[in-house]
Coordinates of C-alpha atoms in Angstrom, one line a residue:
X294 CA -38.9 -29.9 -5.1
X295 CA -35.7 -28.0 -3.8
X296 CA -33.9 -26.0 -6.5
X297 CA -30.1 -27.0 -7.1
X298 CA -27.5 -25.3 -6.2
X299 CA -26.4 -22.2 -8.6
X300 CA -22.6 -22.5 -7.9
X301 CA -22.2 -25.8 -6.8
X302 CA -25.2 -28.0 -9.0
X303 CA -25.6 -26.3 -12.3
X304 CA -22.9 -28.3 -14.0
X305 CA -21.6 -30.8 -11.8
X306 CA -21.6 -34.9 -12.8
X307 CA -24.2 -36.5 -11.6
X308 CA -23.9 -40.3 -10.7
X309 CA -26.8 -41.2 -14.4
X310 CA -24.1 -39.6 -16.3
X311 CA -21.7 -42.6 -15.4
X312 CA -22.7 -44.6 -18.7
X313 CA -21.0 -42.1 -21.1
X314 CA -17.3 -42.2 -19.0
X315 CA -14.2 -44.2 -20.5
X316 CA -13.6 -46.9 -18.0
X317 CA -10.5 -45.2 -15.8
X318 CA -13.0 -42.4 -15.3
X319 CA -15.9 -44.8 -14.2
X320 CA -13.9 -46.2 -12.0
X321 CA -12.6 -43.2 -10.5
X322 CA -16.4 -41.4 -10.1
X323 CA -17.4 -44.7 -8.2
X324 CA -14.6 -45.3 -6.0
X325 CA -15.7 -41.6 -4.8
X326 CA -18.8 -43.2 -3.6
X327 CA -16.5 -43.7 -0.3
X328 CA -16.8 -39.9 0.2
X329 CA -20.7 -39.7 0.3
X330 CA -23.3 -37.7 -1.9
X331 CA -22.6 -33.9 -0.8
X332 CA -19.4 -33.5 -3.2
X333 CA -19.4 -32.6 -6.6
X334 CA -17.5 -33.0 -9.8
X335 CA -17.4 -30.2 -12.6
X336 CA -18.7 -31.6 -16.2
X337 CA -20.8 -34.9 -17.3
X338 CA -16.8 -35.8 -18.7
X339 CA -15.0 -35.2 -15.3
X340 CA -11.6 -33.8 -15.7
X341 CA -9.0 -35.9 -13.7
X342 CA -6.0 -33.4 -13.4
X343 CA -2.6 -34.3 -11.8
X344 CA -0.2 -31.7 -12.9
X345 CA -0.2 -27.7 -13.3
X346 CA 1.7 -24.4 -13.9
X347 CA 0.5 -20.7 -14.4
X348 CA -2.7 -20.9 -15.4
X349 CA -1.9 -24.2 -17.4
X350 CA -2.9 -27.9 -16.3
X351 CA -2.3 -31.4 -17.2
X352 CA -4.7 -34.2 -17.2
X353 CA -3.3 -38.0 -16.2
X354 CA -3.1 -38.3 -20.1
X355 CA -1.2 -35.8 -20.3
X356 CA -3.7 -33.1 -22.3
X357 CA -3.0 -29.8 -21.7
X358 CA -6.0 -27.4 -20.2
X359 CA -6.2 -23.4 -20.0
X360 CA -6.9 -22.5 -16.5
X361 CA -10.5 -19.5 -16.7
X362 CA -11.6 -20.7 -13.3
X363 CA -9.1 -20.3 -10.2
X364 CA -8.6 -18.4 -7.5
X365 CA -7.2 -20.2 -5.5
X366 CA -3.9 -20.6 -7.5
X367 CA -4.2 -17.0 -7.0
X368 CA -0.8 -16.4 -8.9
X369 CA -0.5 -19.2 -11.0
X370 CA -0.4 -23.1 -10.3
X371 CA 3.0 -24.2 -8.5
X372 CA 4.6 -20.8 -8.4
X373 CA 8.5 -21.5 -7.6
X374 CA 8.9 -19.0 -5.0
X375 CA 5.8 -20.3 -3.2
X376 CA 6.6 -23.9 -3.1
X377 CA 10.2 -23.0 -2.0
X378 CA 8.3 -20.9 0.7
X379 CA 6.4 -23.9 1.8
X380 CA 9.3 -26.9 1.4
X381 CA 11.7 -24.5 3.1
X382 CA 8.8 -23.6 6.4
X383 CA 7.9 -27.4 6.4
X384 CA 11.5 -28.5 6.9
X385 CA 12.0 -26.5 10.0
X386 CA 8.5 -26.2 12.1
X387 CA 4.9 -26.2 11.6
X388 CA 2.3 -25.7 14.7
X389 CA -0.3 -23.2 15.9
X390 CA -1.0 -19.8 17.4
X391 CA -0.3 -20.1 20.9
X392 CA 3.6 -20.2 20.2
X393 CA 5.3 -17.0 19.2
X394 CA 6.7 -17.1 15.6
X395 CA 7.1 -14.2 13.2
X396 CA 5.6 -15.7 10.4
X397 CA 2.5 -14.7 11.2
X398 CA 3.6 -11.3 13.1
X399 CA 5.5 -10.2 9.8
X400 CA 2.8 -11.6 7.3
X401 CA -0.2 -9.9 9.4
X402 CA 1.7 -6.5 9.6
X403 CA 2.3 -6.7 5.8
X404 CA -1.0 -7.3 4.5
X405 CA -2.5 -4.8 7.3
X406 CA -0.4 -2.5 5.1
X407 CA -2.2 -3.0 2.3
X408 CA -5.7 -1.9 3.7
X409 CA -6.8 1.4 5.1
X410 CA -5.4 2.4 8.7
X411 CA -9.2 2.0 9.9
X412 CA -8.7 -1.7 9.9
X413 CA -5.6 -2.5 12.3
X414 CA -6.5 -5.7 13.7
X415 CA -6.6 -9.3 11.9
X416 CA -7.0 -12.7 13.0
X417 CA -6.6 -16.1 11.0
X418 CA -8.4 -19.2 9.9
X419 CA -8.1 -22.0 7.3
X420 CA -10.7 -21.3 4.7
X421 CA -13.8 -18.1 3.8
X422 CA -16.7 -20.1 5.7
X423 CA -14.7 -19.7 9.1
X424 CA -13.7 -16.3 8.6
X425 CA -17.3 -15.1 8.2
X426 CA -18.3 -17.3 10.9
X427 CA -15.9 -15.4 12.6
X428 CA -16.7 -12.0 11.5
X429 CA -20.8 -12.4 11.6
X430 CA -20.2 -13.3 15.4
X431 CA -17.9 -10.2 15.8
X432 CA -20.3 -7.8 14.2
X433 CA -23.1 -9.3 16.5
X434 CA -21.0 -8.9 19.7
X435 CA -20.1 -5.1 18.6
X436 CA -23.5 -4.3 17.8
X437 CA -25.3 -6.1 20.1
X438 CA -27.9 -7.3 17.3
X439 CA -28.5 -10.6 15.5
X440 CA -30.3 -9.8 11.8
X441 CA -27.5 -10.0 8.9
X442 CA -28.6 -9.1 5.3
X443 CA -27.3 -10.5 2.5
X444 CA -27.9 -10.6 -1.8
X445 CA -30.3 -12.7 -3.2
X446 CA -28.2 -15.5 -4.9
X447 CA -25.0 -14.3 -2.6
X448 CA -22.5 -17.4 -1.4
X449 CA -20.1 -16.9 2.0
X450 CA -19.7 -20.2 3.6
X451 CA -20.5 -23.6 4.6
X452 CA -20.5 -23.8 8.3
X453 CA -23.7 -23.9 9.7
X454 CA -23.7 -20.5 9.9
X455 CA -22.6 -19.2 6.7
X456 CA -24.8 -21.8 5.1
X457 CA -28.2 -20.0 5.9
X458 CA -26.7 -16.3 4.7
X459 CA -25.9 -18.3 1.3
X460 CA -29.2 -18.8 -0.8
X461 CA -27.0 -19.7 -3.7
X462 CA -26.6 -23.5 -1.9
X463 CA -30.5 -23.9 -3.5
X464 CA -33.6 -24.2 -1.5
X465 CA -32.8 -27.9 0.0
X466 CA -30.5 -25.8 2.4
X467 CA -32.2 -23.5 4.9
X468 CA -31.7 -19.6 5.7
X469 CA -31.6 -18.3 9.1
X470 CA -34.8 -16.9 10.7
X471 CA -32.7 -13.8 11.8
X472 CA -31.4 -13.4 7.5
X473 CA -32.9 -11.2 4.9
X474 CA -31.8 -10.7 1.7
X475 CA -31.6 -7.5 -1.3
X476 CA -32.1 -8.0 -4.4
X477 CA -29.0 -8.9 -6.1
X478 CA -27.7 -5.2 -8.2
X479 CA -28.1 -6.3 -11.3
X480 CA -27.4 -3.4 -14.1
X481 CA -28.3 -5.8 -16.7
X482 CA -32.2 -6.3 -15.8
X483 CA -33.1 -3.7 -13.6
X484 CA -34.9 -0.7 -13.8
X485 CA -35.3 2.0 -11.5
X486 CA -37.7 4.5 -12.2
X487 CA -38.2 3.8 -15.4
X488 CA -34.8 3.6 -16.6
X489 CA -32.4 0.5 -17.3
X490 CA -30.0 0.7 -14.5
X491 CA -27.2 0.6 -16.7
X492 CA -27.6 3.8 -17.2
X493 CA -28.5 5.2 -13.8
X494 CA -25.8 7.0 -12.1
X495 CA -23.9 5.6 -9.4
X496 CA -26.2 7.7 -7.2
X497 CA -29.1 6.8 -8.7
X498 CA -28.4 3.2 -8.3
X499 CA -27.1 3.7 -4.7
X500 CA -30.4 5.0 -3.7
X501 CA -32.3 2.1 -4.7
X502 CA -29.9 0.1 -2.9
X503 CA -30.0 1.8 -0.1
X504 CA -33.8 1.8 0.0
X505 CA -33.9 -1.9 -0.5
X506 CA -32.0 -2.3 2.8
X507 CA -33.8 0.1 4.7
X508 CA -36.9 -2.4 3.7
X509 CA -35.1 -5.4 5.1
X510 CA -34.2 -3.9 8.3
X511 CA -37.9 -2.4 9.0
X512 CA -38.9 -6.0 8.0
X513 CA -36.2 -7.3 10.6
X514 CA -37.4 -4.8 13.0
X515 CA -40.7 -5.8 13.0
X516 CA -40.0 -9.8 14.1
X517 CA -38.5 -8.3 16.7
X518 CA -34.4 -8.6 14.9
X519 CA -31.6 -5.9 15.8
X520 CA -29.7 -5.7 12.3
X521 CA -26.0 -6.5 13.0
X522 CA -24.5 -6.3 9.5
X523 CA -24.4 -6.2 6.0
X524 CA -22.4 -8.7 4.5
X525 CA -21.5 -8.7 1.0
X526 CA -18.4 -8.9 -1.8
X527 CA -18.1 -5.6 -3.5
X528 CA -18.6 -7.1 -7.4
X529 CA -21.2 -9.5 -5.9
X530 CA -19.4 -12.3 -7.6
X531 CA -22.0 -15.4 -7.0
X532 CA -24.7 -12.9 -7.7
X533 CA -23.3 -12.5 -11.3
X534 CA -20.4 -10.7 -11.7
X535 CA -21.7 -7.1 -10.8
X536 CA -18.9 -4.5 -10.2
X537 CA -20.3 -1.1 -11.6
X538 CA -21.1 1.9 -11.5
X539 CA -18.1 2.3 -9.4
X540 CA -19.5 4.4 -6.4
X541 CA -22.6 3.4 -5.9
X542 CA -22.1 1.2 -2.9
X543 CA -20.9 4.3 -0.6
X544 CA -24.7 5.8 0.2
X545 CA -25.6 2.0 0.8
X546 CA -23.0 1.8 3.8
X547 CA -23.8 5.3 4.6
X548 CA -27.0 3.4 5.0
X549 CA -25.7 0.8 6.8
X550 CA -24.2 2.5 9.5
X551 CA -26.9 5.0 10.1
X552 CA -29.5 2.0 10.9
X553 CA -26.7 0.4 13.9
X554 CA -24.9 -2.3 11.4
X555 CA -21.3 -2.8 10.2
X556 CA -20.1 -3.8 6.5
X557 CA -18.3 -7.2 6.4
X558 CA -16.3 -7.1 3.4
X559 CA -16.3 -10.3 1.7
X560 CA -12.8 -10.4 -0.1
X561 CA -12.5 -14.0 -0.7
X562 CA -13.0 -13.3 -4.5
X563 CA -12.7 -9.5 -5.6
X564 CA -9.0 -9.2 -3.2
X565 CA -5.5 -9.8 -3.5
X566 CA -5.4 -7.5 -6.8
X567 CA -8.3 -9.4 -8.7
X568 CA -10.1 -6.3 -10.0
X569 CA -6.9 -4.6 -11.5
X570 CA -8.2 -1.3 -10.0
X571 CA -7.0 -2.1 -6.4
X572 CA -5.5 -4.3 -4.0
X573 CA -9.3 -5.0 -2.5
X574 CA -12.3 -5.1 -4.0
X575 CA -13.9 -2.9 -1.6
X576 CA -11.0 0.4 -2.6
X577 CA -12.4 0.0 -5.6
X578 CA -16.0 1.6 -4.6
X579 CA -14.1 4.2 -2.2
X580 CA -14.8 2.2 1.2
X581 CA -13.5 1.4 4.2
X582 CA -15.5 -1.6 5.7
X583 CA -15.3 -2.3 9.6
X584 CA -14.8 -5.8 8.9
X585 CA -13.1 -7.5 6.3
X586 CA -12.4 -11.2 4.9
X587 CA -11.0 -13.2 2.6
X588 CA -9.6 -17.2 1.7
X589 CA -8.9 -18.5 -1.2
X590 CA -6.2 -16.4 -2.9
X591 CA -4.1 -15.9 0.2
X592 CA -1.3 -18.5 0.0
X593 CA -1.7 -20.2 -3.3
X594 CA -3.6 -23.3 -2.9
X595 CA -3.1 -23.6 0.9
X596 CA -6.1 -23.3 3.8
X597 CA -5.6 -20.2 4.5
X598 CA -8.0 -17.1 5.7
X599 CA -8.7 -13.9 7.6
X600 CA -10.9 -11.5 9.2
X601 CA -9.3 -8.1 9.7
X602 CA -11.1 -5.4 11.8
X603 CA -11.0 -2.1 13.0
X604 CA -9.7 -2.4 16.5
X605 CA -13.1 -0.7 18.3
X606 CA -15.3 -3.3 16.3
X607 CA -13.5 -6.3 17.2
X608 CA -12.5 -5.4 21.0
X609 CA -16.1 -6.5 22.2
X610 CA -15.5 -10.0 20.9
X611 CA -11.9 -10.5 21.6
X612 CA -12.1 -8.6 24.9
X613 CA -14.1 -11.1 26.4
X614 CA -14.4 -14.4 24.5
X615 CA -10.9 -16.5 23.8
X616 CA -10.1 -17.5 20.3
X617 CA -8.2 -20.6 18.8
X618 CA -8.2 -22.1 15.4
X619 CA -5.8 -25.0 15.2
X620 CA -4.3 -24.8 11.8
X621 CA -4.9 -21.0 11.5
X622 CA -1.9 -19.4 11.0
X623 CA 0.0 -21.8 11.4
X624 CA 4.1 -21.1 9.8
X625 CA 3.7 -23.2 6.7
X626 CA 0.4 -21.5 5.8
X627 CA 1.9 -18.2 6.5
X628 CA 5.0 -18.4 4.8
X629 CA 3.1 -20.0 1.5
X630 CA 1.1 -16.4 2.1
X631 CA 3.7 -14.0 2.4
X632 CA 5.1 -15.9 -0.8
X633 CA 2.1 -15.2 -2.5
X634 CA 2.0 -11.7 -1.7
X635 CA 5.5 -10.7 -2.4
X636 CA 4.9 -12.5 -6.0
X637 CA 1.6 -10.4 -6.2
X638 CA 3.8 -7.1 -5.8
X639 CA 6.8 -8.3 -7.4
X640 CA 5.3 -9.6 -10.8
X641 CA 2.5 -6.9 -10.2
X642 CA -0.8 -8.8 -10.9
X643 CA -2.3 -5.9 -10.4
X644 CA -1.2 -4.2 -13.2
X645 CA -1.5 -7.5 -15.2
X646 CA -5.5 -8.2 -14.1
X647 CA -6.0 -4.6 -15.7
X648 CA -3.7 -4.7 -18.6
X649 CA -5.0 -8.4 -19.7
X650 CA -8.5 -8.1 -17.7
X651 CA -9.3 -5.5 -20.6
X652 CA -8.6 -7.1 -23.6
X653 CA -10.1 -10.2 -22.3
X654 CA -13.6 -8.5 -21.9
X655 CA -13.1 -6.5 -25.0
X656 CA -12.3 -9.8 -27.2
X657 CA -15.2 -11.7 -25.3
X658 CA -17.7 -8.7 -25.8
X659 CA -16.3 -8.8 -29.7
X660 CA -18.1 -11.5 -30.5
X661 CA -21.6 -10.1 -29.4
X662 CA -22.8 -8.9 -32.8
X663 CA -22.6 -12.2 -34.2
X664 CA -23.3 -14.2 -31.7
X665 CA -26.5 -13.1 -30.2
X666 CA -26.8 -15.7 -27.0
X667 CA -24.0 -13.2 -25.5
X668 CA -26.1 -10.9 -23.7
X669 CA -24.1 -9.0 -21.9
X670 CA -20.4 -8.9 -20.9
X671 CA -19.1 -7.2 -18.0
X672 CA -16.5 -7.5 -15.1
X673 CA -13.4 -5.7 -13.5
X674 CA -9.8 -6.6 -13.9
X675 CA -9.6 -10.3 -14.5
X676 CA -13.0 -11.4 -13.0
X677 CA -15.4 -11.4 -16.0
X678 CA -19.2 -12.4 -16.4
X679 CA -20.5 -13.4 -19.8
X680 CA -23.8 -14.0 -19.7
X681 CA -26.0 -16.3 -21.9
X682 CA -29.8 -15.3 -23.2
X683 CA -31.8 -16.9 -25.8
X684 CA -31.5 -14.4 -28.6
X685 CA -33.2 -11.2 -29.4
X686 CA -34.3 -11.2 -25.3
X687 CA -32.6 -11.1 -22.0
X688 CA -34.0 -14.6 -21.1
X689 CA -31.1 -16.1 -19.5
X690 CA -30.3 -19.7 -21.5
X691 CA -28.9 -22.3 -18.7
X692 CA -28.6 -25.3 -21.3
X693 CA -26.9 -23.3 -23.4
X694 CA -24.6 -21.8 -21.2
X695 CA -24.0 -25.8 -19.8
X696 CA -23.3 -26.8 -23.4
X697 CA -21.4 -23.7 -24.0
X698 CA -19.0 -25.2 -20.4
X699 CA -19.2 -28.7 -21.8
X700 CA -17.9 -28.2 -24.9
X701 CA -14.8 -25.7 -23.8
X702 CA -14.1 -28.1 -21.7
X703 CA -13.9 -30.6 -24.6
X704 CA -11.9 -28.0 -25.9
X705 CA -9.5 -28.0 -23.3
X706 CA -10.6 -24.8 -21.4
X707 CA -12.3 -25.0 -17.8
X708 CA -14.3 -22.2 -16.2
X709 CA -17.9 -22.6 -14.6
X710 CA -21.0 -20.9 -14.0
X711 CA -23.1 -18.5 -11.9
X712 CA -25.6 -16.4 -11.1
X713 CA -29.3 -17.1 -10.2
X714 CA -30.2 -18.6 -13.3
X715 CA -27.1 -20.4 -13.9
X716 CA -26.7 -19.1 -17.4
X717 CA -23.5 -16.7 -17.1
X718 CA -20.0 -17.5 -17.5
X719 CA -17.2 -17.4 -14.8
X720 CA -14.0 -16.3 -16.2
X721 CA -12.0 -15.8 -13.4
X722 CA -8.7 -17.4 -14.2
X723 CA -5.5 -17.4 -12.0
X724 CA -3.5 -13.6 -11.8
X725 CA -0.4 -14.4 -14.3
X726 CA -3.6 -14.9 -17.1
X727 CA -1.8 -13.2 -20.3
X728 CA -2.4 -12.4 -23.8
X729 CA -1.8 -16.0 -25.4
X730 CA -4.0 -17.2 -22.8
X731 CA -6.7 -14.6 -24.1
X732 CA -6.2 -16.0 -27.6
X733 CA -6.8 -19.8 -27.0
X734 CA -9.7 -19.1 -24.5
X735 CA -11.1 -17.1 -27.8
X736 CA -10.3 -19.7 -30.2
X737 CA -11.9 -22.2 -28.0
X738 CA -14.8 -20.0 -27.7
X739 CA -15.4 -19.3 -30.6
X740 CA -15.0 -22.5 -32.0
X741 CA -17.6 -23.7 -29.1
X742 CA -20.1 -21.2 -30.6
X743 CA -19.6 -22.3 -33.8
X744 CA -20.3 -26.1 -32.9
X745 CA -23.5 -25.7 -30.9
X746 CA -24.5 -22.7 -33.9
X747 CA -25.2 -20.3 -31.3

């Protein structure tokens, strides 16, 4: 039997659930019956939302919810100057790419700015899965091999070909022939050596890293499969929520290159300030990647993505094979992005992830002593994983984690789940998170804990 889905399965509604809805909602879940089996709904109780602001939303009754889940209202739900962006861009023009307009020149100069000179060159898509399409087929063309390796329970996509480099769809969905994957870094289980690797150095840990990649290209080497790339997102975020020791993923692209492959950044969730430490995820570990992409925090809620390059590593691609993406950077899209990012720099979010990221994980990682299903807490800037075990071990507890969702949802607070096991809590809410957000996600929480006596 295929496994489900880690970030898409492990607490979605399913259709037996139905029985237990008020009848609005009933009616609702059925009528989506119109849109096939493949979508999903968050909680056996689905949340029908209509309205929201900051990291605040509204249900059609009019309950108020604390945002600990988006990204994609990178800097808060309905921000003023980015819906003025977008009403003020949709009243004049909206088309594509093969018209000049300096929406996109001015917006692809400014966020060029924010990433090391390396990377010069960036093109744009609607959403992450076409921007690692995008960059996968780059890195093949520039390297002339096929073989991409990715993290055990890592996610980038959903077109057919970021589908089989994301084992975290479940086992119904099949990986590519020319894929292998690492071991996800996890500090929390491993050891190397002997020793927990939450207290290896970030050299130590780099080195079994590195090794384990070396072992996936001579296993790609001997079916016959030129590596092309390694792609990854610097706090391996489906994985887990993995971010430290900072420095330990230098000797692994130091690796990377020296066997003929190229890093593709994954940005989609550690960018656009998310870590507090810097703009990208990826300065954060002292990097410079040849390719780089990201989607969802862009432009606020729009479909907007990129894949930026360094200018040697994309000319083999671009020299020689046209590209066109209809809705990709389109004027609406980019104004709604340069909106974003001047809020992002104007209210500093980065300063904000790091100032309220803290004292999020400290108050979550609080309540460890008496609550002994927390196993471990850990994150950077306002992207934290709080992981759930059966006490007294580091079993990971899925149904308790899912009860743990269930019932902050019931306490008006949404967030989700990841990891391998399912079992660890995604707080990653929207940029502007502050303080009394902090205090009625603990409230709830702990109030949740107290309910299911955990």
């Amino acid at each position: 039997m295929a496994t489900r889905s880690t970030i898409m399965d492990t607490n979605s509604f399913r259709p037996e659930m139905a029985a237990a809805l008020d009848p609005e909602t009933r009616k609702l879940t059925e009528e989506r019956e119109v849109l096939g089996p493949a979508y999903r709904l968050f909680y056996r109780n689905p949340v029908h939302l209509v309205k929201g602001r900051g990291s605040h939303l509204w249900d059609a009754d009019g309950v108020e919810y604390l945002d600990v889940y988006n990204n994609v209202a990178s800097v808060g739900h309905c921000h003023p100057r980015v819906v003025e962006a977008i009403t003020r861009q949709a009243s004049l023009l909206n088309t594509h790419t093969r018209y000049l307009h300096e929406n996109i020149l001015n917006y692809a100069q400014d966020i060029l700015s924010t990433m090391p000179g390396p990377i010069d060159r960036i093109m744009f898509q609607c959403t992450g899965s076409e921007a690692n399409d995008l960059a996968v087929r780059v890195a093949q063309a520039y390297t002339g091999g096929e073989g991409v390796i990715v993290t055990h329970e890592a996610y980038h996509g959903n077109s057919a070909l970021t589908s089989k480099l994301s084992p975290a769809l479940g086992t119904a969905q099949t990986l590519g022939l020319k894929m292998r994957m690492v071991p996800t870094p996890d500090t929390y289980r491993l050891e190397i050596d002997g020793e927990p690797a939450e207290s290896c150095s970030a050299e130590a840990f780099g080195a079994w890293m590195s090794a384990e990649v070396r072992k996936a290209v001579a296993d790609m080497e001997r079916h016959g499969v030129k590596f092309a790339a390694f792609l990854a997102d610097s706090i391996f975020s489906s994985d887990g929520v993995y971010p430290d020791p900072v420095g330990y993923l230098q000797p692994v692209i130091d690796t990377v290159h020296e066997l003929g492959g190229v890093w593709i950044a994954d940005e989609v969730q550690p960018g656009f300030t998310r870590t507090g430490d810097a703009f990208w995820g990826f300065e954060r570990q002292g990097i410079v990647p040849d390719l780089v992409t990201s989607g969802k925090p862009m432009a606020n809620g729009l479909p907007t993505s990129l894949m930026a390059a360094r200018h040697e590593v994309l000319e083999p691609f671009a020299g020689s094979i046209p590209y066109f993406n209809t809705f990709g950077g389109n004027p609406v899209c980019m104004a709604a992005a340069q909106a974003t990012l001047d809020v992002m720099r104007d209210e500093d979010t980065m300063g904000n992830a790091k100032r309220v990221g803290a004292i999020f994980k400290d108050a979550v990682a609080s309540l460890q002593g008496a609550h002994p299903c927390i196993g471990d807490v850990r994150g950077a800037g306002l992207y934290i994983g709080c992981e759930i075990v059966k006490p007294g071990s580091k079993d990971p507890d899925q149904q308790a984690a899912l009860d743990i969702l269930e019932t902050l949802r019931d306490n008006h607070v949404l967030t989700s789940v990841c990891g391998r096991y399912g079992n660890i809590l995604k707080l990653r809410p929207p940029l502007v998170f502050s303080e009394d957000d902090v205090d009625w996600f603990m409230d709830a929480f702990t109030k949740t804990l107290a309910t299911l006596k955990l």
